[in-house]
Amino acid sequence: MTKSAIPGENRRSFHEPLANKLRDALAIGLFVVLAGYVGYSGFRLALLLWQRFS
């Protein structure tokens, strides 16, 4: 947080710029997609190993 010459300007705003919200949404979306892919791959591997050793 930088100091400003305008009084009351030093407080942190709860209204983030749209670019930050878009970046956060994309990051969360990418995380969900990758986590889903890893979960699916793990489930598929578990099924293949179960078939192999049963």
mmCIF file with all atom_site columns, N, CA, C and O in Angstrom:
data_model
loop_
_atom_site.group_PDB
_atom_site.id
_atom_site.type_symbol
_atom_site.label_atom_id
_atom_site.label_alt_id
_atom_site.label_comp_id
_atom_site.label_asym_id
_atom_site.label_entity_id
_atom_site.label_seq_id
_atom_site.pdbx_PDB_ins_code
_atom_site.Cartn_x
_atom_site.Cartn_y
_atom_site.Cartn_z
_atom_site.occupancy
_atom_site.B_iso_or_equiv
_atom_site.pdbx_formal_charge
_atom_site.auth_seq_id
_atom_site.auth_comp_id
_atom_site.auth_asym_id
_atom_site.auth_atom_id
_atom_site.pdbx_PDB_model_num
ATOM 1   N N  . MET A 1 1  ? 0.856   -1.170  0.000   1.00 0.00 ? 1  MET A N  1
ATOM 2   C CA . MET A 1 1  ? 0.000   0.000   0.000   1.00 0.00 ? 1  MET A CA 1
ATOM 3   C C  . MET A 1 1  ? 0.897   1.226   0.000   1.00 0.00 ? 1  MET A C  1
ATOM 4   O O  . MET A 1 1  ? 1.768   1.374   0.841   1.00 0.00 ? 1  MET A O  1
ATOM 5   N N  . THR A 1 2  ? 0.677   2.118   -0.916  1.00 0.00 ? 2  THR A N  1
ATOM 6   C CA . THR A 1 2  ? 1.506   3.314   -1.031  1.00 0.00 ? 2  THR A CA 1
ATOM 7   C C  . THR A 1 2  ? 0.823   4.484   -0.354  1.00 0.00 ? 2  THR A C  1
ATOM 8   O O  . THR A 1 2  ? -0.399  4.544   -0.270  1.00 0.00 ? 2  THR A O  1
ATOM 9   N N  . LYS A 1 3  ? 1.624   5.414   0.115   1.00 0.00 ? 3  LYS A N  1
ATOM 10  C CA . LYS A 1 3  ? 1.092   6.610   0.762   1.00 0.00 ? 3  LYS A CA 1
ATOM 11  C C  . LYS A 1 3  ? 0.618   7.590   -0.292  1.00 0.00 ? 3  LYS A C  1
ATOM 12  O O  . LYS A 1 3  ? 1.282   7.806   -1.300  1.00 0.00 ? 3  LYS A O  1
ATOM 13  N N  . SER A 1 4  ? -0.522  8.181   -0.059  1.00 0.00 ? 4  SER A N  1
ATOM 14  C CA . SER A 1 4  ? -1.076  9.136   -1.009  1.00 0.00 ? 4  SER A CA 1
ATOM 15  C C  . SER A 1 4  ? -1.206  10.496  -0.335  1.00 0.00 ? 4  SER A C  1
ATOM 16  O O  . SER A 1 4  ? -1.387  10.597  0.876   1.00 0.00 ? 4  SER A O  1
ATOM 17  N N  . ALA A 1 5  ? -1.128  11.550  -1.140  1.00 0.00 ? 5  ALA A N  1
ATOM 18  C CA . ALA A 1 5  ? -1.269  12.907  -0.610  1.00 0.00 ? 5  ALA A CA 1
ATOM 19  C C  . ALA A 1 5  ? -2.731  13.230  -0.314  1.00 0.00 ? 5  ALA A C  1
ATOM 20  O O  . ALA A 1 5  ? -3.022  14.161  0.432   1.00 0.00 ? 5  ALA A O  1
ATOM 21  N N  . ILE A 1 6  ? -3.654  12.459  -0.874  1.00 0.00 ? 6  ILE A N  1
ATOM 22  C CA . ILE A 1 6  ? -5.084  12.715  -0.667  1.00 0.00 ? 6  ILE A CA 1
ATOM 23  C C  . ILE A 1 6  ? -5.533  11.999  0.607   1.00 0.00 ? 6  ILE A C  1
ATOM 24  O O  . ILE A 1 6  ? -5.311  10.798  0.749   1.00 0.00 ? 6  ILE A O  1
ATOM 25  N N  . PRO A 1 7  ? -6.157  12.733  1.556   1.00 0.00 ? 7  PRO A N  1
ATOM 26  C CA . PRO A 1 7  ? -6.625  12.083  2.795   1.00 0.00 ? 7  PRO A CA 1
ATOM 27  C C  . PRO A 1 7  ? -7.674  11.020  2.484   1.00 0.00 ? 7  PRO A C  1
ATOM 28  O O  . PRO A 1 7  ? -8.532  11.204  1.634   1.00 0.00 ? 7  PRO A O  1
ATOM 29  N N  . GLY A 1 8  ? -7.592  9.894   3.187   1.00 0.00 ? 8  GLY A N  1
ATOM 30  C CA . GLY A 1 8  ? -8.537  8.811   2.987   1.00 0.00 ? 8  GLY A CA 1
ATOM 31  C C  . GLY A 1 8  ? -8.203  7.924   1.801   1.00 0.00 ? 8  GLY A C  1
ATOM 32  O O  . GLY A 1 8  ? -8.879  6.939   1.550   1.00 0.00 ? 8  GLY A O  1
ATOM 33  N N  . GLU A 1 9  ? -7.158  8.237   1.090   1.00 0.00 ? 9  GLU A N  1
ATOM 34  C CA . GLU A 1 9  ? -6.786  7.477   -0.102  1.00 0.00 ? 9  GLU A CA 1
ATOM 35  C C  . GLU A 1 9  ? -5.888  6.292   0.259   1.00 0.00 ? 9  GLU A C  1
ATOM 36  O O  . GLU A 1 9  ? -5.660  5.425   -0.557  1.00 0.00 ? 9  GLU A O  1
ATOM 37  N N  . ASN A 1 10 ? -5.386  6.248   1.499   1.00 0.00 ? 10 ASN A N  1
ATOM 38  C CA . ASN A 1 10 ? -4.468  5.189   1.898   1.00 0.00 ? 10 ASN A CA 1
ATOM 39  C C  . ASN A 1 10 ? -5.181  3.902   2.279   1.00 0.00 ? 10 ASN A C  1
ATOM 40  O O  . ASN A 1 10 ? -4.555  2.876   2.408   1.00 0.00 ? 10 ASN A O  1
ATOM 41  N N  . ARG A 1 11 ? -6.493  3.964   2.473   1.00 0.00 ? 11 ARG A N  1
ATOM 42  C CA . ARG A 1 11 ? -7.231  2.759   2.841   1.00 0.00 ? 11 ARG A CA 1
ATOM 43  C C  . ARG A 1 11 ? -7.315  1.811   1.656   1.00 0.00 ? 11 ARG A C  1
ATOM 44  O O  . ARG A 1 11 ? -7.427  2.247   0.518   1.00 0.00 ? 11 ARG A O  1
ATOM 45  N N  . ARG A 1 12 ? -7.286  0.524   1.972   1.00 0.00 ? 12 ARG A N  1
ATOM 46  C CA . ARG A 1 12 ? -7.369  -0.496  0.923   1.00 0.00 ? 12 ARG A CA 1
ATOM 47  C C  . ARG A 1 12 ? -8.813  -0.590  0.437   1.00 0.00 ? 12 ARG A C  1
ATOM 48  O O  . ARG A 1 12 ? -9.737  -0.664  1.228   1.00 0.00 ? 12 ARG A O  1
ATOM 49  N N  . SER A 1 13 ? -8.996  -0.588  -0.860  1.00 0.00 ? 13 SER A N  1
ATOM 50  C CA . SER A 1 13 ? -10.327 -0.652  -1.449  1.00 0.00 ? 13 SER A CA 1
ATOM 51  C C  . SER A 1 13 ? -10.761 -2.101  -1.603  1.00 0.00 ? 13 SER A C  1
ATOM 52  O O  . SER A 1 13 ? -9.971  -2.969  -1.943  1.00 0.00 ? 13 SER A O  1
ATOM 53  N N  . PHE A 1 14 ? -12.046 -2.358  -1.344  1.00 0.00 ? 14 PHE A N  1
ATOM 54  C CA . PHE A 1 14 ? -12.577 -3.698  -1.516  1.00 0.00 ? 14 PHE A CA 1
ATOM 55  C C  . PHE A 1 14 ? -13.038 -3.918  -2.956  1.00 0.00 ? 14 PHE A C  1
ATOM 56  O O  . PHE A 1 14 ? -13.406 -5.012  -3.332  1.00 0.00 ? 14 PHE A O  1
ATOM 57  N N  . HIS A 1 15 ? -13.039 -2.882  -3.773  1.00 0.00 ? 15 HIS A N  1
ATOM 58  C CA . HIS A 1 15 ? -13.436 -3.003  -5.164  1.00 0.00 ? 15 HIS A CA 1
ATOM 59  C C  . HIS A 1 15 ? -12.183 -3.154  -6.014  1.00 0.00 ? 15 HIS A C  1
ATOM 60  O O  . HIS A 1 15 ? -11.507 -2.182  -6.318  1.00 0.00 ? 15 HIS A O  1
ATOM 61  N N  . GLU A 1 16 ? -11.879 -4.407  -6.356  1.00 0.00 ? 16 GLU A N  1
ATOM 62  C CA . GLU A 1 16 ? -10.686 -4.655  -7.171  1.00 0.00 ? 16 GLU A CA 1
ATOM 63  C C  . GLU A 1 16 ? -10.974 -4.285  -8.619  1.00 0.00 ? 16 GLU A C  1
ATOM 64  O O  . GLU A 1 16 ? -12.110 -4.340  -9.062  1.00 0.00 ? 16 GLU A O  1
ATOM 65  N N  . PRO A 1 17 ? -9.952  -3.930  -9.363  1.00 0.00 ? 17 PRO A N  1
ATOM 66  C CA . PRO A 1 17 ? -10.143 -3.701  -10.799 1.00 0.00 ? 17 PRO A CA 1
ATOM 67  C C  . PRO A 1 17 ? -10.618 -4.980  -11.491 1.00 0.00 ? 17 PRO A C  1
ATOM 68  O O  . PRO A 1 17 ? -10.361 -6.086  -11.029 1.00 0.00 ? 17 PRO A O  1
ATOM 69  N N  . LEU A 1 18 ? -11.294 -4.809  -12.606 1.00 0.00 ? 18 LEU A N  1
ATOM 70  C CA . LEU A 1 18 ? -11.859 -5.951  -13.333 1.00 0.00 ? 18 LEU A CA 1
ATOM 71  C C  . LEU A 1 18 ? -10.766 -6.914  -13.794 1.00 0.00 ? 18 LEU A C  1
ATOM 72  O O  . LEU A 1 18 ? -10.974 -8.123  -13.807 1.00 0.00 ? 18 LEU A O  1
ATOM 73  N N  . ALA A 1 19 ? -9.596  -6.397  -14.135 1.00 0.00 ? 19 ALA A N  1
ATOM 74  C CA . ALA A 1 19 ? -8.506  -7.265  -14.596 1.00 0.00 ? 19 ALA A CA 1
ATOM 75  C C  . ALA A 1 19 ? -8.091  -8.249  -13.506 1.00 0.00 ? 19 ALA A C  1
ATOM 76  O O  . ALA A 1 19 ? -7.821  -9.420  -13.794 1.00 0.00 ? 19 ALA A O  1
ATOM 77  N N  . ASN A 1 20 ? -8.051  -7.790  -12.261 1.00 0.00 ? 20 ASN A N  1
ATOM 78  C CA . ASN A 1 20 ? -7.677  -8.691  -11.160 1.00 0.00 ? 20 ASN A CA 1
ATOM 79  C C  . ASN A 1 20 ? -8.749  -9.750  -10.940 1.00 0.00 ? 20 ASN A C  1
ATOM 80  O O  . ASN A 1 20 ? -8.430  -10.916 -10.691 1.00 0.00 ? 20 ASN A O  1
ATOM 81  N N  . LYS A 1 21 ? -10.015 -9.368  -11.032 1.00 0.00 ? 21 LYS A N  1
ATOM 82  C CA . LYS A 1 21 ? -11.089 -10.343 -10.850 1.00 0.00 ? 21 LYS A CA 1
ATOM 83  C C  . LYS A 1 21 ? -11.074 -11.370 -11.971 1.00 0.00 ? 21 LYS A C  1
ATOM 84  O O  . LYS A 1 21 ? -11.274 -12.559 -11.741 1.00 0.00 ? 21 LYS A O  1
ATOM 85  N N  . LEU A 1 22 ? -10.826 -10.916 -13.195 1.00 0.00 ? 22 LEU A N  1
ATOM 86  C CA . LEU A 1 22 ? -10.759 -11.832 -14.333 1.00 0.00 ? 22 LEU A CA 1
ATOM 87  C C  . LEU A 1 22 ? -9.588  -12.782 -14.185 1.00 0.00 ? 22 LEU A C  1
ATOM 88  O O  . LEU A 1 22 ? -9.710  -13.990 -14.429 1.00 0.00 ? 22 LEU A O  1
ATOM 89  N N  . ARG A 1 23 ? -8.438  -12.259 -13.751 1.00 0.00 ? 23 ARG A N  1
ATOM 90  C CA . ARG A 1 23 ? -7.261  -13.108 -13.547 1.00 0.00 ? 23 ARG A CA 1
ATOM 91  C C  . ARG A 1 23 ? -7.528  -14.154 -12.465 1.00 0.00 ? 23 ARG A C  1
ATOM 92  O O  . ARG A 1 23 ? -7.178  -15.325 -12.630 1.00 0.00 ? 23 ARG A O  1
ATOM 93  N N  . ASP A 1 24 ? -8.169  -13.740 -11.377 1.00 0.00 ? 24 ASP A N  1
ATOM 94  C CA . ASP A 1 24 ? -8.494  -14.688 -10.307 1.00 0.00 ? 24 ASP A CA 1
ATOM 95  C C  . ASP A 1 24 ? -9.474  -15.748 -10.786 1.00 0.00 ? 24 ASP A C  1
ATOM 96  O O  . ASP A 1 24 ? -9.323  -16.932 -10.465 1.00 0.00 ? 24 ASP A O  1
ATOM 97  N N  . ALA A 1 25 ? -10.478 -15.352 -11.559 1.00 0.00 ? 25 ALA A N  1
ATOM 98  C CA . ALA A 1 25 ? -11.455 -16.309 -12.071 1.00 0.00 ? 25 ALA A CA 1
ATOM 99  C C  . ALA A 1 25 ? -10.788 -17.313 -13.008 1.00 0.00 ? 25 ALA A C  1
ATOM 100 O O  . ALA A 1 25 ? -11.073 -18.517 -12.953 1.00 0.00 ? 25 ALA A O  1
ATOM 101 N N  . LEU A 1 26 ? -9.895  -16.828 -13.865 1.00 0.00 ? 26 LEU A N  1
ATOM 102 C CA . LEU A 1 26 ? -9.182  -17.736 -14.763 1.00 0.00 ? 26 LEU A CA 1
ATOM 103 C C  . LEU A 1 26 ? -8.273  -18.693 -13.987 1.00 0.00 ? 26 LEU A C  1
ATOM 104 O O  . LEU A 1 26 ? -8.169  -19.874 -14.328 1.00 0.00 ? 26 LEU A O  1
ATOM 105 N N  . ALA A 1 27 ? -7.627  -18.193 -12.950 1.00 0.00 ? 27 ALA A N  1
ATOM 106 C CA . ALA A 1 27 ? -6.750  -19.045 -12.146 1.00 0.00 ? 27 ALA A CA 1
ATOM 107 C C  . ALA A 1 27 ? -7.553  -20.132 -11.434 1.00 0.00 ? 27 ALA A C  1
ATOM 108 O O  . ALA A 1 27 ? -7.138  -21.299 -11.406 1.00 0.00 ? 27 ALA A O  1
ATOM 109 N N  . ILE A 1 28 ? -8.695  -19.768 -10.881 1.00 0.00 ? 28 ILE A N  1
ATOM 110 C CA . ILE A 1 28 ? -9.539  -20.751 -10.198 1.00 0.00 ? 28 ILE A CA 1
ATOM 111 C C  . ILE A 1 28 ? -10.084 -21.762 -11.201 1.00 0.00 ? 28 ILE A C  1
ATOM 112 O O  . ILE A 1 28 ? -10.104 -22.969 -10.939 1.00 0.00 ? 28 ILE A O  1
ATOM 113 N N  . GLY A 1 29 ? -10.501 -21.274 -12.372 1.00 0.00 ? 29 GLY A N  1
ATOM 114 C CA . GLY A 1 29 ? -11.001 -22.183 -13.401 1.00 0.00 ? 29 GLY A CA 1
ATOM 115 C C  . GLY A 1 29 ? -9.941  -23.165 -13.864 1.00 0.00 ? 29 GLY A C  1
ATOM 116 O O  . GLY A 1 29 ? -10.215 -24.361 -14.025 1.00 0.00 ? 29 GLY A O  1
ATOM 117 N N  . LEU A 1 30 ? -8.723  -22.681 -14.073 1.00 0.00 ? 30 LEU A N  1
ATOM 118 C CA . LEU A 1 30 ? -7.633  -23.559 -14.487 1.00 0.00 ? 30 LEU A CA 1
ATOM 119 C C  . LEU A 1 30 ? -7.327  -24.584 -13.407 1.00 0.00 ? 30 LEU A C  1
ATOM 120 O O  . LEU A 1 30 ? -7.097  -25.762 -13.694 1.00 0.00 ? 30 LEU A O  1
ATOM 121 N N  . PHE A 1 31 ? -7.351  -24.164 -12.146 1.00 0.00 ? 31 PHE A N  1
ATOM 122 C CA . PHE A 1 31 ? -7.110  -25.088 -11.039 1.00 0.00 ? 31 PHE A CA 1
ATOM 123 C C  . PHE A 1 31 ? -8.167  -26.184 -11.015 1.00 0.00 ? 31 PHE A C  1
ATOM 124 O O  . PHE A 1 31 ? -7.844  -27.370 -10.854 1.00 0.00 ? 31 PHE A O  1
ATOM 125 N N  . VAL A 1 32 ? -9.445  -25.815 -11.191 1.00 0.00 ? 32 VAL A N  1
ATOM 126 C CA . VAL A 1 32 ? -10.528 -26.800 -11.164 1.00 0.00 ? 32 VAL A CA 1
ATOM 127 C C  . VAL A 1 32 ? -10.374 -27.795 -12.321 1.00 0.00 ? 32 VAL A C  1
ATOM 128 O O  . VAL A 1 32 ? -10.546 -29.005 -12.138 1.00 0.00 ? 32 VAL A O  1
ATOM 129 N N  . VAL A 1 33 ? -10.045 -27.280 -13.515 1.00 0.00 ? 33 VAL A N  1
ATOM 130 C CA . VAL A 1 33 ? -9.875  -28.168 -14.670 1.00 0.00 ? 33 VAL A CA 1
ATOM 131 C C  . VAL A 1 33 ? -8.713  -29.128 -14.437 1.00 0.00 ? 33 VAL A C  1
ATOM 132 O O  . VAL A 1 33 ? -8.836  -30.341 -14.681 1.00 0.00 ? 33 VAL A O  1
ATOM 133 N N  . LEU A 1 34 ? -7.588  -28.624 -13.972 1.00 0.00 ? 34 LEU A N  1
ATOM 134 C CA . LEU A 1 34 ? -6.429  -29.491 -13.755 1.00 0.00 ? 34 LEU A CA 1
ATOM 135 C C  . LEU A 1 34 ? -6.668  -30.484 -12.626 1.00 0.00 ? 34 LEU A C  1
ATOM 136 O O  . LEU A 1 34 ? -6.266  -31.651 -12.726 1.00 0.00 ? 34 LEU A O  1
ATOM 137 N N  . ALA A 1 35 ? -7.322  -30.042 -11.556 1.00 0.00 ? 35 ALA A N  1
ATOM 138 C CA . ALA A 1 35 ? -7.629  -30.956 -10.450 1.00 0.00 ? 35 ALA A CA 1
ATOM 139 C C  . ALA A 1 35 ? -8.580  -32.057 -10.917 1.00 0.00 ? 35 ALA A C  1
ATOM 140 O O  . ALA A 1 35 ? -8.438  -33.225 -10.527 1.00 0.00 ? 35 ALA A O  1
ATOM 141 N N  . GLY A 1 36 ? -9.553  -31.696 -11.742 1.00 0.00 ? 36 GLY A N  1
ATOM 142 C CA . GLY A 1 36 ? -10.467 -32.697 -12.282 1.00 0.00 ? 36 GLY A CA 1
ATOM 143 C C  . GLY A 1 36 ? -9.745  -33.696 -13.167 1.00 0.00 ? 36 GLY A C  1
ATOM 144 O O  . GLY A 1 36 ? -10.010 -34.900 -13.118 1.00 0.00 ? 36 GLY A O  1
ATOM 145 N N  . TYR A 1 37 ? -8.820  -33.219 -13.987 1.00 0.00 ? 37 TYR A N  1
ATOM 146 C CA . TYR A 1 37 ? -8.061  -34.117 -14.856 1.00 0.00 ? 37 TYR A CA 1
ATOM 147 C C  . TYR A 1 37 ? -7.191  -35.068 -14.038 1.00 0.00 ? 37 TYR A C  1
ATOM 148 O O  . TYR A 1 37 ? -7.111  -36.262 -14.345 1.00 0.00 ? 37 TYR A O  1
ATOM 149 N N  . VAL A 1 38 ? -6.548  -34.549 -13.006 1.00 0.00 ? 38 VAL A N  1
ATOM 150 C CA . VAL A 1 38 ? -5.709  -35.402 -12.154 1.00 0.00 ? 38 VAL A CA 1
ATOM 151 C C  . VAL A 1 38 ? -6.572  -36.443 -11.438 1.00 0.00 ? 38 VAL A C  1
ATOM 152 O O  . VAL A 1 38 ? -6.202  -37.621 -11.353 1.00 0.00 ? 38 VAL A O  1
ATOM 153 N N  . GLY A 1 39 ? -7.735  -36.023 -10.944 1.00 0.00 ? 39 GLY A N  1
ATOM 154 C CA . GLY A 1 39 ? -8.637  -36.970 -10.287 1.00 0.00 ? 39 GLY A CA 1
ATOM 155 C C  . GLY A 1 39 ? -9.123  -38.042 -11.238 1.00 0.00 ? 39 GLY A C  1
ATOM 156 O O  . GLY A 1 39 ? -9.167  -39.237 -10.890 1.00 0.00 ? 39 GLY A O  1
ATOM 157 N N  . TYR A 1 40 ? -9.491  -37.650 -12.456 1.00 0.00 ? 40 TYR A N  1
ATOM 158 C CA . TYR A 1 40 ? -9.949  -38.603 -13.462 1.00 0.00 ? 40 TYR A CA 1
ATOM 159 C C  . TYR A 1 40 ? -8.839  -39.584 -13.828 1.00 0.00 ? 40 TYR A C  1
ATOM 160 O O  . TYR A 1 40 ? -9.075  -40.796 -13.942 1.00 0.00 ? 40 TYR A O  1
ATOM 161 N N  . SER A 1 41 ? -7.630  -39.068 -13.996 1.00 0.00 ? 41 SER A N  1
ATOM 162 C CA . SER A 1 41 ? -6.504  -39.938 -14.346 1.00 0.00 ? 41 SER A CA 1
ATOM 163 C C  . SER A 1 41 ? -6.210  -40.935 -13.225 1.00 0.00 ? 41 SER A C  1
ATOM 164 O O  . SER A 1 41 ? -5.924  -42.112 -13.484 1.00 0.00 ? 41 SER A O  1
ATOM 165 N N  . GLY A 1 42 ? -6.285  -40.463 -11.994 1.00 0.00 ? 42 GLY A N  1
ATOM 166 C CA . GLY A 1 42 ? -6.059  -41.355 -10.860 1.00 0.00 ? 42 GLY A CA 1
ATOM 167 C C  . GLY A 1 42 ? -7.124  -42.433 -10.773 1.00 0.00 ? 42 GLY A C  1
ATOM 168 O O  . GLY A 1 42 ? -6.831  -43.605 -10.494 1.00 0.00 ? 42 GLY A O  1
ATOM 169 N N  . PHE A 1 43 ? -8.374  -42.062 -11.021 1.00 0.00 ? 43 PHE A N  1
ATOM 170 C CA . PHE A 1 43 ? -9.475  -43.029 -10.995 1.00 0.00 ? 43 PHE A CA 1
ATOM 171 C C  . PHE A 1 43 ? -9.301  -44.066 -12.106 1.00 0.00 ? 43 PHE A C  1
ATOM 172 O O  . PHE A 1 43 ? -9.487  -45.271 -11.898 1.00 0.00 ? 43 PHE A O  1
ATOM 173 N N  . ARG A 1 44 ? -8.917  -43.605 -13.290 1.00 0.00 ? 44 ARG A N  1
ATOM 174 C CA . ARG A 1 44 ? -8.708  -44.514 -14.420 1.00 0.00 ? 44 ARG A CA 1
ATOM 175 C C  . ARG A 1 44 ? -7.543  -45.467 -14.136 1.00 0.00 ? 44 ARG A C  1
ATOM 176 O O  . ARG A 1 44 ? -7.629  -46.667 -14.417 1.00 0.00 ? 44 ARG A O  1
ATOM 177 N N  . LEU A 1 45 ? -6.481  -44.946 -13.541 1.00 0.00 ? 45 LEU A N  1
ATOM 178 C CA . LEU A 1 45 ? -5.344  -45.799 -13.182 1.00 0.00 ? 45 LEU A CA 1
ATOM 179 C C  . LEU A 1 45 ? -5.755  -46.834 -12.134 1.00 0.00 ? 45 LEU A C  1
ATOM 180 O O  . LEU A 1 45 ? -5.364  -48.003 -12.213 1.00 0.00 ? 45 LEU A O  1
ATOM 181 N N  . ALA A 1 46 ? -6.548  -46.418 -11.160 1.00 0.00 ? 46 ALA A N  1
ATOM 182 C CA . ALA A 1 46 ? -7.003  -47.356 -10.130 1.00 0.00 ? 46 ALA A CA 1
ATOM 183 C C  . ALA A 1 46 ? -7.837  -48.475 -10.754 1.00 0.00 ? 46 ALA A C  1
ATOM 184 O O  . ALA A 1 46 ? -7.681  -49.649 -10.388 1.00 0.00 ? 46 ALA A O  1
ATOM 185 N N  . LEU A 1 47 ? -8.708  -48.133 -11.711 1.00 0.00 ? 47 LEU A N  1
ATOM 186 C CA . LEU A 1 47 ? -9.508  -49.169 -12.382 1.00 0.00 ? 47 LEU A CA 1
ATOM 187 C C  . LEU A 1 47 ? -8.624  -50.130 -13.169 1.00 0.00 ? 47 LEU A C  1
ATOM 188 O O  . LEU A 1 47 ? -8.840  -51.352 -13.159 1.00 0.00 ? 47 LEU A O  1
ATOM 189 N N  . LEU A 1 48 ? -7.626  -49.580 -13.881 1.00 0.00 ? 48 LEU A N  1
ATOM 190 C CA . LEU A 1 48 ? -6.738  -50.444 -14.655 1.00 0.00 ? 48 LEU A CA 1
ATOM 191 C C  . LEU A 1 48 ? -5.933  -51.394 -13.747 1.00 0.00 ? 48 LEU A C  1
ATOM 192 O O  . LEU A 1 48 ? -5.771  -52.580 -14.055 1.00 0.00 ? 48 LEU A O  1
ATOM 193 N N  . LEU A 1 49 ? -5.457  -50.866 -12.629 1.00 0.00 ? 49 LEU A N  1
ATOM 194 C CA . LEU A 1 49 ? -4.700  -51.715 -11.701 1.00 0.00 ? 49 LEU A CA 1
ATOM 195 C C  . LEU A 1 49 ? -5.597  -52.762 -11.049 1.00 0.00 ? 49 LEU A C  1
ATOM 196 O O  . LEU A 1 49 ? -5.171  -53.904 -10.826 1.00 0.00 ? 49 LEU A O  1
ATOM 197 N N  . TRP A 1 50 ? -6.840  -52.388 -10.772 1.00 0.00 ? 50 TRP A N  1
ATOM 198 C CA . TRP A 1 50 ? -7.779  -53.344 -10.182 1.00 0.00 ? 50 TRP A CA 1
ATOM 199 C C  . TRP A 1 50 ? -8.049  -54.485 -11.166 1.00 0.00 ? 50 TRP A C  1
ATOM 200 O O  . TRP A 1 50 ? -8.065  -55.658 -10.800 1.00 0.00 ? 50 TRP A O  1
ATOM 201 N N  . GLN A 1 51 ? -8.245  -54.155 -12.436 1.00 0.00 ? 51 GLN A N  1
ATOM 202 C CA . GLN A 1 51 ? -8.464  -55.196 -13.445 1.00 0.00 ? 51 GLN A CA 1
ATOM 203 C C  . GLN A 1 51 ? -7.222  -56.071 -13.598 1.00 0.00 ? 51 GLN A C  1
ATOM 204 O O  . GLN A 1 51 ? -7.329  -57.287 -13.781 1.00 0.00 ? 51 GLN A O  1
ATOM 205 N N  . ARG A 1 52 ? -6.078  -55.461 -13.521 1.00 0.00 ? 52 ARG A N  1
ATOM 206 C CA . ARG A 1 52 ? -4.826  -56.214 -13.737 1.00 0.00 ? 52 ARG A CA 1
ATOM 207 C C  . ARG A 1 52 ? -4.576  -57.203 -12.613 1.00 0.00 ? 52 ARG A C  1
ATOM 208 O O  . ARG A 1 52 ? -4.123  -58.324 -12.861 1.00 0.00 ? 52 ARG A O  1
ATOM 209 N N  . PHE A 1 53 ? -4.846  -56.827 -11.375 1.00 0.00 ? 53 PHE A N  1
ATOM 210 C CA . PHE A 1 53 ? -4.485  -57.679 -10.232 1.00 0.00 ? 53 PHE A CA 1
ATOM 211 C C  . PHE A 1 53 ? -5.651  -58.447 -9.650  1.00 0.00 ? 53 PHE A C  1
ATOM 212 O O  . PHE A 1 53 ? -5.499  -59.130 -8.646  1.00 0.00 ? 53 PHE A O  1
ATOM 213 N N  . SER A 1 54 ? -6.820  -58.391 -10.254 1.00 0.00 ? 54 SER A N  1
ATOM 214 C CA . SER A 1 54 ? -7.947  -59.175 -9.705  1.00 0.00 ? 54 SER A CA 1
ATOM 215 C C  . SER A 1 54 ? -8.165  -60.433 -10.519 1.00 0.00 ? 54 SER A C  1
ATOM 216 O O  . SER A 1 54 ? -7.656  -60.635 -11.594 1.00 0.00 ? 54 SER A O  1
#
